[in-house]
mmCIF file of C-alpha atoms in Angstrom:
data_model
loop_
_atom_site.group_PDB
_atom_site.id
_atom_site.type_symbol
_atom_site.label_atom_id
_atom_site.label_comp_id
_atom_site.label_asym_id
_atom_site.label_seq_id
_atom_site.Cartn_x
_atom_site.Cartn_y
_atom_site.Cartn_z
ATOM 1 C CA MET A 1 54.119 -2.635 36.119
ATOM 2 C CA ASP A 2 51.452 -1.032 38.158
ATOM 3 C CA ILE A 3 51.195 2.601 36.793
ATOM 4 C CA ALA A 4 48.609 5.482 37.802
ATOM 5 C CA VAL A 5 47.830 7.825 35.208
ATOM 6 C CA LEU A 6 46.347 11.027 36.655
ATOM 7 C CA GLY A 7 44.557 13.070 34.127
ATOM 8 C CA LEU A 8 42.523 11.335 31.349
ATOM 9 C CA GLY A 9 42.088 13.820 28.713
ATOM 10 C CA LEU A 10 43.576 13.167 24.855
ATOM 11 C CA ILE A 11 46.977 12.610 26.125
ATOM 12 C CA GLY A 12 46.480 10.850 29.558
ATOM 13 C CA GLY A 13 43.759 8.948 28.000
ATOM 14 C CA SER A 14 45.778 7.670 25.417
ATOM 15 C CA VAL A 15 48.567 6.991 27.787
ATOM 16 C CA LEU A 16 46.324 4.940 29.875
ATOM 17 C CA ARG A 17 45.142 2.818 26.632
ATOM 18 C CA ALA A 18 48.605 2.405 25.450
ATOM 19 C CA LEU A 19 49.832 1.041 28.574
ATOM 20 C CA ALA A 20 46.792 -1.267 29.220
ATOM 21 C CA ALA A 21 47.206 -2.575 25.814
ATOM 22 C CA ALA A 22 50.876 -3.223 26.494
ATOM 23 C CA GLY A 23 49.987 -5.586 29.797
ATOM 24 C CA HIS A 24 50.385 -3.116 32.245
ATOM 25 C CA ALA A 25 48.121 -3.045 35.306
ATOM 26 C CA VAL A 26 46.636 0.603 34.743
ATOM 27 C CA LEU A 27 44.546 2.876 37.218
ATOM 28 C CA GLY A 28 43.080 6.117 35.967
ATOM 29 C CA TYR A 29 41.862 9.025 37.690
ATOM 30 C CA ASP A 30 40.627 12.577 36.591
ATOM 31 C CA ALA A 31 39.105 15.171 38.626
ATOM 32 C CA ASP A 32 36.017 15.458 36.234
ATOM 33 C CA PRO A 33 33.372 12.651 37.505
ATOM 34 C CA ALA A 34 32.037 12.948 34.029
ATOM 35 C CA THR A 35 35.480 12.058 32.528
ATOM 36 C CA ARG A 36 36.026 9.157 35.115
ATOM 37 C CA ALA A 37 32.489 7.834 33.871
ATOM 38 C CA THR A 38 33.495 7.837 30.314
ATOM 39 C CA ALA A 39 36.700 6.180 30.886
ATOM 40 C CA ARG A 40 35.026 3.563 33.162
ATOM 41 C CA THR A 41 32.516 2.751 30.209
ATOM 42 C CA ALA A 42 35.404 2.568 27.658
ATOM 43 C CA ALA A 43 37.173 0.087 29.977
ATOM 44 C CA ALA A 44 34.255 -2.235 30.244
ATOM 45 C CA LYS A 45 34.152 -2.156 26.260
ATOM 46 C CA ALA A 46 37.927 -2.860 25.973
ATOM 47 C CA PRO A 47 39.404 -6.366 25.374
ATOM 48 C CA ALA A 48 39.784 -8.178 28.846
ATOM 49 C CA ARG A 49 43.736 -8.203 28.476
ATOM 50 C CA ALA A 50 43.778 -4.541 27.751
ATOM 51 C CA ARG A 51 41.414 -3.236 30.412
ATOM 52 C CA TRP A 52 42.159 -0.590 33.016
ATOM 53 C CA GLN A 53 40.439 0.744 36.238
ATOM 54 C CA VAL A 54 39.480 4.151 36.867
ATOM 55 C CA VAL A 55 39.450 5.165 40.607
ATOM 56 C CA PRO A 56 37.683 8.116 42.513
ATOM 57 C CA THR A 57 40.710 9.643 44.065
ATOM 58 C CA VAL A 58 44.375 10.229 43.606
ATOM 59 C CA ARG A 59 45.014 8.111 46.649
ATOM 60 C CA ASP A 60 43.369 5.037 45.434
ATOM 61 C CA ALA A 61 45.353 5.367 42.138
ATOM 62 C CA VAL A 62 48.714 5.612 43.419
ATOM 63 C CA ALA A 63 48.233 3.343 46.480
ATOM 64 C CA LYS A 64 50.033 0.592 44.719
ATOM 65 C CA ALA A 65 51.746 2.273 41.860
ATOM 66 C CA GLU A 66 55.362 1.924 41.085
ATOM 67 C CA LEU A 67 55.020 4.560 38.391
ATOM 68 C CA VAL A 68 52.925 7.675 38.265
ATOM 69 C CA VAL A 69 52.157 9.560 35.176
ATOM 70 C CA ILE A 70 51.071 12.950 35.656
ATOM 71 C CA ALA A 71 48.973 14.078 32.452
ATOM 72 C CA VAL A 72 46.974 17.417 33.170
ATOM 73 C CA PRO A 73 47.790 20.888 31.633
ATOM 74 C CA LEU A 74 50.416 23.074 33.047
ATOM 75 C CA PRO A 75 48.081 25.387 35.334
ATOM 76 C CA ALA A 76 46.654 21.957 37.047
ATOM 77 C CA VAL A 77 50.132 20.391 37.595
ATOM 78 C CA GLU A 78 50.904 22.170 40.873
ATOM 79 C CA GLY A 79 47.437 21.171 42.461
ATOM 80 C CA VAL A 80 48.343 17.600 41.432
ATOM 81 C CA LEU A 81 51.821 17.478 42.871
ATOM 82 C CA ILE A 82 50.183 18.849 46.197
ATOM 83 C CA GLU A 83 47.607 15.934 46.137
ATOM 84 C CA LEU A 84 50.053 13.393 45.225
ATOM 85 C CA GLY A 85 52.415 14.698 48.082
ATOM 86 C CA GLY A 86 49.652 14.078 50.485
ATOM 87 C CA THR A 87 49.312 10.585 49.693
ATOM 88 C CA GLY A 88 52.782 9.854 50.849
ATOM 89 C CA TYR A 89 53.647 8.442 47.593
ATOM 90 C CA ARG A 90 57.601 8.351 46.974
ATOM 91 C CA GLY A 91 58.097 6.613 43.949
ATOM 92 C CA LEU A 92 59.083 7.289 40.213
ATOM 93 C CA VAL A 93 57.182 10.219 38.583
ATOM 94 C CA THR A 94 56.857 11.268 35.038
ATOM 95 C CA ASP A 95 54.641 13.689 33.171
ATOM 96 C CA VAL A 96 53.655 14.527 29.771
ATOM 97 C CA THR A 97 53.157 18.195 29.949
ATOM 98 C CA SER A 98 54.205 20.240 26.965
ATOM 99 C CA VAL A 99 56.638 22.252 28.787
ATOM 100 C CA LYS A 100 59.279 21.106 30.927
ATOM 101 C CA GLU A 101 61.268 23.758 32.743
ATOM 102 C CA PRO A 102 58.253 24.763 34.816
ATOM 103 C CA VAL A 103 57.025 21.409 35.781
ATOM 104 C CA ARG A 104 60.765 20.441 36.867
ATOM 105 C CA GLU A 105 60.745 23.386 39.259
ATOM 106 C CA LEU A 106 57.211 22.563 40.650
ATOM 107 C CA VAL A 107 58.515 18.927 41.316
ATOM 108 C CA LYS A 108 61.463 20.228 43.213
ATOM 109 C CA ARG A 109 59.387 22.677 45.497
ATOM 110 C CA ARG A 110 56.377 20.287 46.014
ATOM 111 C CA LEU A 111 57.973 16.804 46.096
ATOM 112 C CA PRO A 112 61.286 17.141 47.179
ATOM 113 C CA ARG A 113 61.540 13.747 48.834
ATOM 114 C CA LEU A 114 60.404 11.712 45.613
ATOM 115 C CA ALA A 115 62.500 8.866 44.830
ATOM 116 C CA GLY A 116 62.955 9.884 41.204
ATOM 117 C CA PHE A 117 61.432 12.348 38.454
ATOM 118 C CA VAL A 118 61.946 12.155 34.730
ATOM 119 C CA GLY A 119 60.052 14.929 32.608
ATOM 120 C CA GLY A 120 58.327 13.671 29.611
ATOM 121 C CA HIS A 121 56.475 14.980 26.631
ATOM 122 C CA PRO A 122 55.081 12.919 23.570
ATOM 123 C CA MET A 123 54.975 14.855 20.392
ATOM 124 C CA ALA A 124 51.631 13.514 19.525
ATOM 125 C CA GLY A 125 48.269 14.866 19.624
ATOM 126 C CA ARG A 126 45.024 15.885 17.983
ATOM 127 C CA GLU A 127 43.140 19.150 17.516
ATOM 128 C CA LYS A 128 40.242 17.441 19.411
ATOM 129 C CA SER A 129 40.500 16.778 23.277
ATOM 130 C CA GLY A 130 39.206 14.820 25.956
ATOM 131 C CA PHE A 131 39.207 11.074 26.668
ATOM 132 C CA ALA A 132 36.569 10.433 23.849
ATOM 133 C CA ALA A 133 39.382 11.356 21.555
ATOM 134 C CA ALA A 134 42.276 9.097 23.124
ATOM 135 C CA GLU A 135 43.521 5.959 21.265
ATOM 136 C CA ALA A 136 45.994 3.590 22.182
ATOM 137 C CA GLU A 137 47.817 3.859 18.821
ATOM 138 C CA LEU A 138 48.447 7.819 19.071
ATOM 139 C CA PHE A 139 52.324 7.182 20.190
ATOM 140 C CA THR A 140 53.281 4.920 17.545
ATOM 141 C CA GLY A 141 56.185 6.414 15.768
ATOM 142 C CA CYS A 142 56.091 9.579 17.770
ATOM 143 C CA ALA A 143 58.921 11.350 19.327
ATOM 144 C CA TRP A 144 58.742 11.196 23.238
ATOM 145 C CA VAL A 145 61.176 13.499 24.726
ATOM 146 C CA LEU A 146 62.498 12.283 28.212
ATOM 147 C CA CYS A 147 64.334 14.956 29.993
ATOM 148 C CA LEU A 148 67.983 13.863 31.228
ATOM 149 C CA GLU A 149 69.375 16.581 33.432
ATOM 150 C CA PRO A 150 73.086 16.295 34.069
ATOM 151 C CA LYS A 151 73.812 15.414 37.801
ATOM 152 C CA GLU A 152 70.221 15.150 38.614
ATOM 153 C CA THR A 153 68.213 12.838 36.652
ATOM 154 C CA SER A 154 68.706 9.054 37.830
ATOM 155 C CA LEU A 155 70.040 7.349 34.690
ATOM 156 C CA PRO A 156 68.280 3.795 35.716
ATOM 157 C CA ASP A 157 65.114 5.757 36.039
ATOM 158 C CA TRP A 158 65.604 7.477 32.640
ATOM 159 C CA LEU A 159 66.352 4.078 31.216
ATOM 160 C CA HIS A 160 63.551 2.298 32.921
ATOM 161 C CA LEU A 161 60.980 4.862 31.181
ATOM 162 C CA ALA A 162 62.721 4.852 27.999
ATOM 163 C CA ALA A 163 62.355 0.958 27.839
ATOM 164 C CA LEU A 164 58.560 1.391 28.844
ATOM 165 C CA PHE A 165 57.939 3.921 26.126
ATOM 166 C CA THR A 166 59.934 2.380 23.048
ATOM 167 C CA GLY A 167 57.709 -0.618 24.088
ATOM 168 C CA LEU A 168 54.500 1.574 23.086
ATOM 169 C CA GLY A 169 56.146 2.234 19.730
ATOM 170 C CA ALA A 170 57.718 5.539 20.474
ATOM 171 C CA ARG A 171 61.145 7.173 19.534
ATOM 172 C CA VAL A 172 62.654 8.361 22.842
ATOM 173 C CA VAL A 173 64.610 11.505 22.379
ATOM 174 C CA PRO A 174 66.993 12.716 25.342
ATOM 175 C CA ALA A 175 67.126 16.327 25.995
ATOM 176 C CA THR A 176 67.355 18.757 29.132
ATOM 177 C CA ALA A 177 64.103 20.731 29.965
ATOM 178 C CA ALA A 178 65.664 23.868 28.441
ATOM 179 C CA GLU A 179 66.572 22.209 25.350
ATOM 180 C CA HIS A 180 63.156 20.602 24.796
ATOM 181 C CA ASP A 181 61.240 24.158 25.894
ATOM 182 C CA ARG A 182 63.315 25.945 23.121
ATOM 183 C CA ALA A 183 62.762 23.300 20.260
ATOM 184 C CA VAL A 184 59.232 22.820 20.939
ATOM 185 C CA ALA A 185 58.621 26.713 20.914
ATOM 186 C CA ALA A 186 59.917 26.717 17.261
ATOM 187 C CA VAL A 187 57.965 23.558 16.159
ATOM 188 C CA SER A 188 54.724 23.381 18.230
ATOM 189 C CA HIS A 189 53.910 26.563 20.301
ATOM 190 C CA VAL A 190 54.582 29.330 17.596
ATOM 191 C CA PRO A 191 52.870 27.282 14.904
ATOM 192 C CA HIS A 192 49.660 27.174 16.973
ATOM 193 C CA LEU A 193 49.762 30.825 17.253
ATOM 194 C CA LEU A 194 50.205 31.313 13.506
ATOM 195 C CA ALA A 195 47.482 28.853 13.045
ATOM 196 C CA SER A 196 45.090 30.824 15.181
ATOM 197 C CA ALA A 197 46.102 33.999 13.397
ATOM 198 C CA LEU A 198 45.514 32.662 10.201
ATOM 199 C CA ALA A 199 42.140 31.208 11.213
ATOM 200 C CA ALA A 200 40.716 34.614 12.886
ATOM 201 C CA THR A 201 41.975 36.749 9.773
ATOM 202 C CA ALA A 202 40.206 34.701 7.217
ATOM 203 C CA ALA A 203 37.018 34.340 9.217
ATOM 204 C CA THR A 204 36.526 38.146 8.663
ATOM 205 C CA ASP A 205 35.761 37.610 4.856
ATOM 206 C CA PRO A 206 32.617 34.843 4.172
ATOM 207 C CA LEU A 207 33.991 34.489 0.535
ATOM 208 C CA ALA A 208 37.478 33.474 1.961
ATOM 209 C CA GLY A 209 35.839 30.842 4.079
ATOM 210 C CA THR A 210 33.991 29.331 1.093
ATOM 211 C CA LEU A 211 37.106 29.136 -1.137
ATOM 212 C CA GLY A 212 39.319 27.875 1.818
ATOM 213 C CA ALA A 213 40.817 24.441 0.745
ATOM 214 C CA GLY A 214 44.008 22.503 1.342
ATOM 215 C CA SER A 215 46.398 25.012 2.597
ATOM 216 C CA PHE A 216 44.117 26.760 4.754
ATOM 217 C CA ARG A 217 43.096 23.432 6.382
ATOM 218 C CA ASP A 218 46.752 22.312 6.790
ATOM 219 C CA GLY A 219 47.922 25.797 8.174
ATOM 220 C CA THR A 220 45.053 26.000 10.450
ATOM 221 C CA ARG A 221 44.232 22.739 11.816
ATOM 222 C CA VAL A 222 45.653 23.118 15.334
ATOM 223 C CA ALA A 223 43.798 26.529 15.460
ATOM 224 C CA ALA A 224 40.689 24.277 16.864
ATOM 225 C CA SER A 225 42.413 23.217 19.760
ATOM 226 C CA ARG A 226 41.168 24.441 22.992
ATOM 227 C CA PRO A 227 42.202 28.040 23.431
ATOM 228 C CA GLU A 228 42.957 27.455 27.247
ATOM 229 C CA LEU A 229 45.339 24.469 26.640
ATOM 230 C CA VAL A 230 47.099 26.465 23.847
ATOM 231 C CA ALA A 231 47.584 29.519 26.175
ATOM 232 C CA ALA A 232 48.810 27.161 28.956
ATOM 233 C CA MET A 233 51.814 25.880 26.760
ATOM 234 C CA CYS A 234 52.409 28.991 24.992
ATOM 235 C CA GLY A 235 52.446 31.308 28.278
ATOM 236 C CA GLY A 236 54.156 28.604 30.265
ATOM 237 C CA ASN A 237 56.822 28.761 27.836
ATOM 238 C CA ALA A 238 57.080 32.419 27.325
ATOM 239 C CA ALA A 239 60.494 32.740 27.675
ATOM 240 C CA ALA A 240 61.189 30.427 24.761
ATOM 241 C CA VAL A 241 58.180 31.242 22.540
ATOM 242 C CA ALA A 242 58.754 35.032 22.627
ATOM 243 C CA PRO A 243 62.141 35.036 20.655
ATOM 244 C CA ALA A 244 61.036 32.270 18.428
ATOM 245 C CA LEU A 245 57.818 34.089 17.526
ATOM 246 C CA ASP A 246 60.028 37.176 17.027
ATOM 247 C CA ALA A 247 62.233 35.086 14.436
ATOM 248 C CA VAL A 248 59.192 34.139 12.426
ATOM 249 C CA LEU A 249 57.962 37.697 12.329
ATOM 250 C CA ASP A 250 61.323 38.820 11.105
ATOM 251 C CA VAL A 251 61.122 36.353 8.321
ATOM 252 C CA LEU A 252 57.538 37.461 7.557
ATOM 253 C CA ALA A 253 58.782 40.987 7.448
ATOM 254 C CA GLY A 254 60.883 40.001 4.507
ATOM 255 C CA ALA A 255 58.069 38.565 2.687
ATOM 256 C CA ARG A 256 55.940 41.692 3.324
ATOM 257 C CA ALA A 257 58.952 44.046 1.788
ATOM 258 C CA ALA A 258 59.578 41.422 -1.085
ATOM 259 C CA LEU A 259 55.676 42.645 -2.160
ATOM 260 C CA ASP A 260 56.875 46.195 -2.498
ATOM 261 C CA GLU A 261 59.655 45.415 -4.752
ATOM 262 C CA ARG A 262 59.529 46.215 -8.411
ATOM 263 C CA ASP A 263 59.407 42.611 -9.128
ATOM 264 C CA PRO A 264 57.596 41.047 -6.321
ATOM 265 C CA ILE A 265 57.443 37.511 -8.076
ATOM 266 C CA SER A 266 61.205 37.309 -8.360
ATOM 267 C CA SER A 267 61.749 38.642 -4.808
ATOM 268 C CA LEU A 268 59.097 36.188 -3.193
ATOM 269 C CA THR A 269 60.832 33.204 -5.119
ATOM 270 C CA ARG A 270 64.114 33.994 -3.333
ATOM 271 C CA TRP A 271 62.214 34.584 -0.019
ATOM 272 C CA LEU A 272 60.361 31.071 -0.481
ATOM 273 C CA ALA A 273 63.490 29.078 -1.382
ATOM 274 C CA PRO A 274 64.936 28.360 2.099
ATOM 275 C CA GLY A 275 61.544 27.135 3.680
ATOM 276 C CA ALA A 276 60.709 24.971 0.496
ATOM 277 C CA ALA A 277 63.922 23.289 0.955
ATOM 278 C CA ALA A 278 63.933 22.904 4.756
ATOM 279 C CA ARG A 279 60.258 21.571 4.381
ATOM 280 C CA ALA A 280 61.314 19.068 1.657
ATOM 281 C CA ALA A 281 63.890 17.743 3.853
ATOM 282 C CA TRP A 282 61.483 16.902 6.759
ATOM 283 C CA PRO A 283 61.106 14.695 8.349
ATOM 284 C CA PRO A 284 64.925 13.634 8.704
ATOM 285 C CA GLN A 285 65.382 10.243 7.406
ATOM 286 C CA PRO A 286 66.792 7.693 9.647
ATOM 287 C CA GLY A 287 70.292 6.137 9.344
ATOM 288 C CA LYS A 288 71.366 2.726 10.486
ATOM 289 C CA PRO A 289 70.474 1.839 14.014
ATOM 290 C CA LEU A 290 73.660 1.540 16.215
ATOM 291 C CA ASP A 291 74.210 0.531 19.785
ATOM 292 C CA LEU A 292 75.205 3.363 22.071
ATOM 293 C CA PRO A 293 76.422 3.064 25.765
ATOM 294 C CA ALA A 294 73.850 3.848 28.283
ATOM 295 C CA ARG A 295 75.525 6.987 29.500
ATOM 296 C CA SER A 296 74.003 10.521 30.087
ATOM 297 C CA ASP A 297 76.561 12.029 28.008
ATOM 298 C CA ALA A 298 76.307 9.608 25.102
ATOM 299 C CA LEU A 299 72.469 9.882 25.014
ATOM 300 C CA LEU A 300 72.306 13.781 25.435
ATOM 301 C CA ARG A 301 74.847 14.015 22.361
ATOM 302 C CA LEU A 302 72.402 11.807 20.300
ATOM 303 C CA GLY A 303 69.273 13.710 21.339
ATOM 304 C CA ARG A 304 71.217 17.209 20.337
ATOM 305 C CA ALA A 305 72.116 15.676 16.879
ATOM 306 C CA GLY A 306 68.422 15.031 16.209
ATOM 307 C CA GLY A 307 68.830 11.300 17.181
ATOM 308 C CA TRP A 308 66.435 8.741 18.881
ATOM 309 C CA ILE A 309 66.372 5.721 20.743
ATOM 310 C CA THR A 310 64.098 2.830 19.539
ATOM 311 C CA ALA A 311 65.092 0.024 22.286
ATOM 312 C CA VAL A 312 66.976 -0.341 25.468
ATOM 313 C CA ALA A 313 68.876 -3.558 26.152
ATOM 314 C CA GLU A 314 67.649 -5.777 28.971
ATOM 315 C CA ASP A 315 70.694 -5.046 31.075
ATOM 316 C CA ARG A 316 70.544 -1.375 30.729
ATOM 317 C CA ARG A 317 74.288 -1.007 29.304
ATOM 318 C CA THR A 318 73.286 -0.100 25.746
ATOM 319 C CA VAL A 319 70.628 1.284 23.648
ATOM 320 C CA THR A 320 69.649 1.017 19.923
ATOM 321 C CA ALA A 321 69.849 4.557 18.621
ATOM 322 C CA VAL A 322 69.384 5.994 15.200
ATOM 323 C CA ARG A 323 70.676 9.361 13.922
ATOM 324 C CA PRO A 324 69.320 11.099 11.095
ATOM 325 C CA ASN A 325 71.126 10.867 7.701
ATOM 326 C CA SER A 326 72.935 14.197 7.105
#
């Protein structure tokens, strides 16, 4: 395919590298000249069969594109959509933004005559950012959400992208935008807030910083993420993040109460048990692969059950799916 990637940070740069390595003709664009220069230099050093091109404008990037991948933070999405609309592009668009409902609404408003849009979000990342941190293998084995809105999303477009991204080694998960935003609030956005709170609290005690080891490192890793990126995804998903954070605070209040009990050790043991069991059962273990009909209702049931797609049949009539063992 001829593919344009707009935005060459960690995720966009990794999408660019992965698609080029898979044999696609990829053009990349970033609003930052320094990022474009870095990506252009990296392209010259890449193997000939896996090179990409970096161009100076959005218009240049999408001139021959069959697919456009928008890979910018949520606050920049609207500007990119306006610029994309100004080029006259009317093909297929997807994105990799960490919040889906706001992007869906922006596309409806800014690109109403678009041929097709399928929201997406690969659940992969690092605490580092920028093109220098990008890598083609970032998506191997990751869950890549593709939004499937009943009576709205074109199923052929959805299957086309599912085939493309499973070809990069990802596990494609069908979900609506609202389902995605609710789920990532719990497993991505609130953990970023908790990590930041832990890191900031410990920083007030020099001795704590010296003694910090595995639990502190693992619990605060994502606190090193750029604050503006975390703020964009949490604030952009405020309606889902607020109740998810409230739920965690309620659970933590139970731990605080346990510390005041006559036997805090016994009380905390009971408090800790559900979390220990949940973590021991994660990640879900895959069951045997099965073939499912490529229908919206069947695909959404799969996603709601925690399942994923590993391949799409060439005739697009079936998908190879996996459900977690119960």
